[in-house]
Coordinates of C-alpha atoms in Angstrom, one line a residue:
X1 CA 7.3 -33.6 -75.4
X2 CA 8.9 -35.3 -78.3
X3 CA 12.6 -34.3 -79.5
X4 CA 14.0 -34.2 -82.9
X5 CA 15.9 -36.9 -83.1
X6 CA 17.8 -37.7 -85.9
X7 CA 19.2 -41.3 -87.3
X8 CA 21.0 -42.3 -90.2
X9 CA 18.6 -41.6 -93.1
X10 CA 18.6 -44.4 -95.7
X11 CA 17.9 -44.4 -99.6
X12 CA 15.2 -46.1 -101.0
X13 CA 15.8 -47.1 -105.3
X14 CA 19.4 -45.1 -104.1
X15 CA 20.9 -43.4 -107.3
X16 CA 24.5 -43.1 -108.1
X17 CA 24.8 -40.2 -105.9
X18 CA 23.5 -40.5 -102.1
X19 CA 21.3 -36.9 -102.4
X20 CA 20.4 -36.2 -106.4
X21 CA 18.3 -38.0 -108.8
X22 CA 19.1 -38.6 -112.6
X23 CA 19.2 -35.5 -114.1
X24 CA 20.4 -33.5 -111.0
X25 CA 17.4 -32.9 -109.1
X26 CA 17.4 -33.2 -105.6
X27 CA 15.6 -36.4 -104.5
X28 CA 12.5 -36.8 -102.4
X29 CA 13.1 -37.1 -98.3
X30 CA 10.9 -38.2 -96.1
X31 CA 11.1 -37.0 -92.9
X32 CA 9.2 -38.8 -89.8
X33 CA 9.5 -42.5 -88.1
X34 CA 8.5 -45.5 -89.2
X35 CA 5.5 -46.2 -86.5
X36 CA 3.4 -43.2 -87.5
X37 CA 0.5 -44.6 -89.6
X38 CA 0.6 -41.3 -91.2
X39 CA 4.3 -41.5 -92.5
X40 CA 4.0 -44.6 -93.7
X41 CA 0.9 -43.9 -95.5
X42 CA 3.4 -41.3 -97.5
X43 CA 6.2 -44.1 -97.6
X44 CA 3.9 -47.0 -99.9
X45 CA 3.0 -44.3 -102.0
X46 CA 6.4 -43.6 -102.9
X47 CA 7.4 -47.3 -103.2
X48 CA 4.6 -47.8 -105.2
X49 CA 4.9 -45.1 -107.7
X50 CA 8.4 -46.3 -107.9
X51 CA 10.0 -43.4 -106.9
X52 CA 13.9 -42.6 -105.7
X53 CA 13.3 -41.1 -102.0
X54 CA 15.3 -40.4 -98.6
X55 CA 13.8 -41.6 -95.4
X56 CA 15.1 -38.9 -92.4
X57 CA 13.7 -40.4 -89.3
X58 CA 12.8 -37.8 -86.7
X59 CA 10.2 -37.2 -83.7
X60 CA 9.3 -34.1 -84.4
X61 CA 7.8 -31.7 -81.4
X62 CA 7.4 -28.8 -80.0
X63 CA 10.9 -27.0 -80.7
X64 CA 12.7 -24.4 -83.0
X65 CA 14.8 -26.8 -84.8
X66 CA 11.3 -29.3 -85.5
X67 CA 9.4 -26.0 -86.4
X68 CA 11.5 -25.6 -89.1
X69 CA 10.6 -28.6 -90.6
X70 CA 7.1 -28.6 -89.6
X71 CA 4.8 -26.0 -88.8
X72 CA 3.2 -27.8 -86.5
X73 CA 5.7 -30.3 -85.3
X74 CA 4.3 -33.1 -86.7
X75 CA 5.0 -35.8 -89.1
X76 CA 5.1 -36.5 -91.9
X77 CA 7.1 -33.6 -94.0
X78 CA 8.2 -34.1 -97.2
X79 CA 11.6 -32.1 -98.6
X80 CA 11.8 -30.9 -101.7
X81 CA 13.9 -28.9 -103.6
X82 CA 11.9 -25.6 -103.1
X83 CA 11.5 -26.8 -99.3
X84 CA 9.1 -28.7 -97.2
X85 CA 5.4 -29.7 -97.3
X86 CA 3.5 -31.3 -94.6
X87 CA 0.5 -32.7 -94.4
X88 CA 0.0 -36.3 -95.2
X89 CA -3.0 -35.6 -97.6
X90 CA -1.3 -33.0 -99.6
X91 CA 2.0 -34.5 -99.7
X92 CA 0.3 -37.0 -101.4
X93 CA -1.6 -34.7 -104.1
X94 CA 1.9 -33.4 -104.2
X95 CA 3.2 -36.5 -105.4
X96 CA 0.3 -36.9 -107.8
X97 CA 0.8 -33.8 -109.7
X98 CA 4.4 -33.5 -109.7
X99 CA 6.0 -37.4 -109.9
X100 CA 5.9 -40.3 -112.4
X101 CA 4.9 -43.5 -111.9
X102 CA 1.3 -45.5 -111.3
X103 CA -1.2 -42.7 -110.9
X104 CA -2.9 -43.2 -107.3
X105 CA -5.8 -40.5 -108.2
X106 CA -8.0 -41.0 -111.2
X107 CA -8.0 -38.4 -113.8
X108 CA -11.6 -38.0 -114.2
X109 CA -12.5 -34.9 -112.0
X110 CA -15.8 -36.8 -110.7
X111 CA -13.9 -40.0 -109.9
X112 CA -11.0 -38.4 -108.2
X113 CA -13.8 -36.1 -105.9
X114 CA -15.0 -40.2 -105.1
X115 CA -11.2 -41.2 -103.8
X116 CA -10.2 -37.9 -101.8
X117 CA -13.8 -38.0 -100.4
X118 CA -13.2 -41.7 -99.1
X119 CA -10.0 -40.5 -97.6
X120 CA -11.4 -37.9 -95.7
X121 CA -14.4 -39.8 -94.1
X122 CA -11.8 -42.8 -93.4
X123 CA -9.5 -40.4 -91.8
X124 CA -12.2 -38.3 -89.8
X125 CA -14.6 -41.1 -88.9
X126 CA -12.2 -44.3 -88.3
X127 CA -8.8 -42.9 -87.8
X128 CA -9.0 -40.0 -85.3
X129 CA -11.8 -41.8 -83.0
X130 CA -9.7 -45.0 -83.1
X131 CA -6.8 -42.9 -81.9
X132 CA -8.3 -40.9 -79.1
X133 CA -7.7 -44.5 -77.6
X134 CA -4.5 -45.8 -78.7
X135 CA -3.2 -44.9 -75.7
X136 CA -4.9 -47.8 -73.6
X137 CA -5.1 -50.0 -76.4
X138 CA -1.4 -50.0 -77.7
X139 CA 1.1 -48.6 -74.7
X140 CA -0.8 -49.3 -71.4
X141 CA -2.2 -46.2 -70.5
X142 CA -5.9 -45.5 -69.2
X143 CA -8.1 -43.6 -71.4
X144 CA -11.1 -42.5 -69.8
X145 CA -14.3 -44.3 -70.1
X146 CA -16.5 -41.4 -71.4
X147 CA -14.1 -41.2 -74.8
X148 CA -14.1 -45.0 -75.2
X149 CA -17.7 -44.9 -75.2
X150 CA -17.5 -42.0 -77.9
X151 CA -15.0 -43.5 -79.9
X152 CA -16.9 -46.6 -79.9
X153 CA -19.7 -45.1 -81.4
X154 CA -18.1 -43.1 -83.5
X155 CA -16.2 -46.4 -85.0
X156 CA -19.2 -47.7 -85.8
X157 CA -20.8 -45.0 -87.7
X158 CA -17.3 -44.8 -89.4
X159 CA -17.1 -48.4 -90.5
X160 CA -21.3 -47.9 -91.9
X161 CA -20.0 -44.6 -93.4
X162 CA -17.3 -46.7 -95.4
X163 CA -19.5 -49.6 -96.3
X164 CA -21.9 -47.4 -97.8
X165 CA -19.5 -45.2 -100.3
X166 CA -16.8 -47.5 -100.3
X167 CA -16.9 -49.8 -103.5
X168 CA -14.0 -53.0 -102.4
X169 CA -14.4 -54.0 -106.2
X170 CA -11.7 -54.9 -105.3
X171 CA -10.2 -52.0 -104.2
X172 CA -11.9 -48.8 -101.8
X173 CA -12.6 -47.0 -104.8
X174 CA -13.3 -49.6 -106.7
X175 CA -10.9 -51.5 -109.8
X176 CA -7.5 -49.3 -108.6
X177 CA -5.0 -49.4 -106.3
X178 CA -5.7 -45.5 -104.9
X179 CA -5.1 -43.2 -102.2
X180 CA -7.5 -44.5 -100.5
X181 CA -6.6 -48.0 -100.3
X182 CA -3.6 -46.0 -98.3
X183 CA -5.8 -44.5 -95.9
X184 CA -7.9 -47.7 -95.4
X185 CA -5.2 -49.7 -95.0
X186 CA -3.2 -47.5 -92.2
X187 CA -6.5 -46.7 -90.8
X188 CA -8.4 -49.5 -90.8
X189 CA -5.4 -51.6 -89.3
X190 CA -5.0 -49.6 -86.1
X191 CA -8.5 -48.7 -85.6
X192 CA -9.5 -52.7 -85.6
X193 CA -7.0 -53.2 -82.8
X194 CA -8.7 -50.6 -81.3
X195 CA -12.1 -52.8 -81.7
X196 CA -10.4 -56.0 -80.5
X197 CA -8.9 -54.6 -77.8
X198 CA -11.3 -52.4 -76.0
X199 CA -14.5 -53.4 -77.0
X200 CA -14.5 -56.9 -78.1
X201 CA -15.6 -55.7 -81.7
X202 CA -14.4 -56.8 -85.3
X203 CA -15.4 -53.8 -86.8
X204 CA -15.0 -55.3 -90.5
X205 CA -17.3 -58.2 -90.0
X206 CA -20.2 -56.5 -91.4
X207 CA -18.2 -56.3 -94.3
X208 CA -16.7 -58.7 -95.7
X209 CA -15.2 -58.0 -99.0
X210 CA -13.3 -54.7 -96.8
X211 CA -11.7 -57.7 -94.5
X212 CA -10.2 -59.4 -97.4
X213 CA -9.4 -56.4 -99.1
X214 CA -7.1 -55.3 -95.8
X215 CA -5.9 -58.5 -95.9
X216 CA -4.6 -58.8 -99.6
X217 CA -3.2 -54.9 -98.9
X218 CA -0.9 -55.9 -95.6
X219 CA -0.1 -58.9 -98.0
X220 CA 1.6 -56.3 -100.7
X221 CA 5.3 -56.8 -101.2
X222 CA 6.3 -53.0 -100.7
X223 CA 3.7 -53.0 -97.8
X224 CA 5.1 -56.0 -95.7
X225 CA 8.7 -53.8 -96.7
X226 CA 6.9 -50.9 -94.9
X227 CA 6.0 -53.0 -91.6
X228 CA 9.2 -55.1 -91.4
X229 CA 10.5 -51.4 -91.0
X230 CA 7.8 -50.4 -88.6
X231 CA 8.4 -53.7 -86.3
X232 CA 12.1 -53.0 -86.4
X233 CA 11.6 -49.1 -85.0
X234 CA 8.9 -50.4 -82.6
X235 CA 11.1 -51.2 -79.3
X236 CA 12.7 -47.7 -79.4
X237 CA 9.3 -46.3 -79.8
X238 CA 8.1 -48.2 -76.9
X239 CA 11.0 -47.1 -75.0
X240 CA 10.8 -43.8 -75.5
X241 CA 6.6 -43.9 -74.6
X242 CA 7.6 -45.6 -71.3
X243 CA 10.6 -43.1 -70.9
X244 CA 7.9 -40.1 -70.6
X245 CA 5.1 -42.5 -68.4

């Protein structure tokens, strides 16, 4: 079981004072650590909209004190003045509706149905099979045969599930930078170590223009910010895995 456990939170675009945006509203924080896919899905899109924000690093679990931040125990959670929302997905339609900066949903109904759509599928049909085995693939541990075999065939379905809605022209969604290049990205990463890994598969060779897109995302200033801060967080993460084997 994971504890809350709290570090010194730092300030991204810090203002003049430590907690408060111009104006006097409180600023954004970000609560989670920095090797959850999830979190850091949350963390571009605030560097990329340009946005003044807190990072409170946490495990979150199954305890009073993490319950208060998260239903659920689970990160990421995002404070706000009024309190705290969780949910990657809707902290990010938070953000949309409430924050300045580069829009990451399109503003025509039909078009933004296209980009939460594409999130979904990525999430449900590449993510969460890809991580029923990050267990073996990533820290060491066995994961039963009969879910390899499912999540190997789910993977596949996901990846021809994504190559038939998904546009890479040059983006997921096609000319933007969306919320779905976020998904993809954090996804799609993971899940093709997964593929490497375990099953001798590159699950993007069938699609080409999604391999270079993946590439030319990980190559994005505020994301190589994002990993330097992952690979930094990674040794006390691995600790505390092998801590609990």
């Amino acid at each position: 079981m994971m504890l809350l456990v709290r570090v010194p939170s730092r300030i991204y675009n810090s203002c003049s004072q430590p907690h408060t945006r111009p104006g006097g509203f409180a600023m954004l924080k970000l609560y989670g650590f920095s090797v959850s896919n999830y979190y850091n899905m949350v963390k571009l899109a605030l560097l990329e909209k340009g946005l003044p924000f807190e990072e409170v690093p946490f495990y979150a679990g199954q305890t009073p004190e993490a319950f208060a931040v998260s239903p659920r125990g689970k990160v990421p959670v995002l404070g706000v003045k009024q309190g705290f929302i969780n949910e990657t997905s809707v902290i990010l339609e938070y953000l949309e509706q409430t924050q300045e900066g580069p829009a990451l949903l399109p503003a025509d109904p039909f078009a933004r149905a296209q980009v939460l759509a594409l999130c979904r599928e990525i999430e449900l049909y590449i993510e969460l099979p890809a991580r029923a085995c990050f267990a073996e693939a990533f820290f060491g541990m066995a994961v039963p045969e009969a879910i390899k075999e499912k999540s190997r065939a789910e993977l596949l379905l996901g990846v021809g599930t994504l190559g038939r809605h998904g546009k890479f022209a040059p983006y997921v969604a096609g000319e933007s930078f969306t919320l779905a290049d976020l998904y993809f990205m954090y996804s799609l990463n993971l899940a093709c170590g997964v593929g490497e890994k375990l099953f001798g598969l590159d699950l993007l060779e069938p699609l080409p223009k999604a391999k270079a897109l993946l590439a030319r995302l990980n190559g994005m200033p505020n994301a190589q910010k994002v990993e330097a801060d992952r690979q930094a967080a990674m040794p006390a993460f691995m600790a505390m895995i092998a801590a609990k084997k």
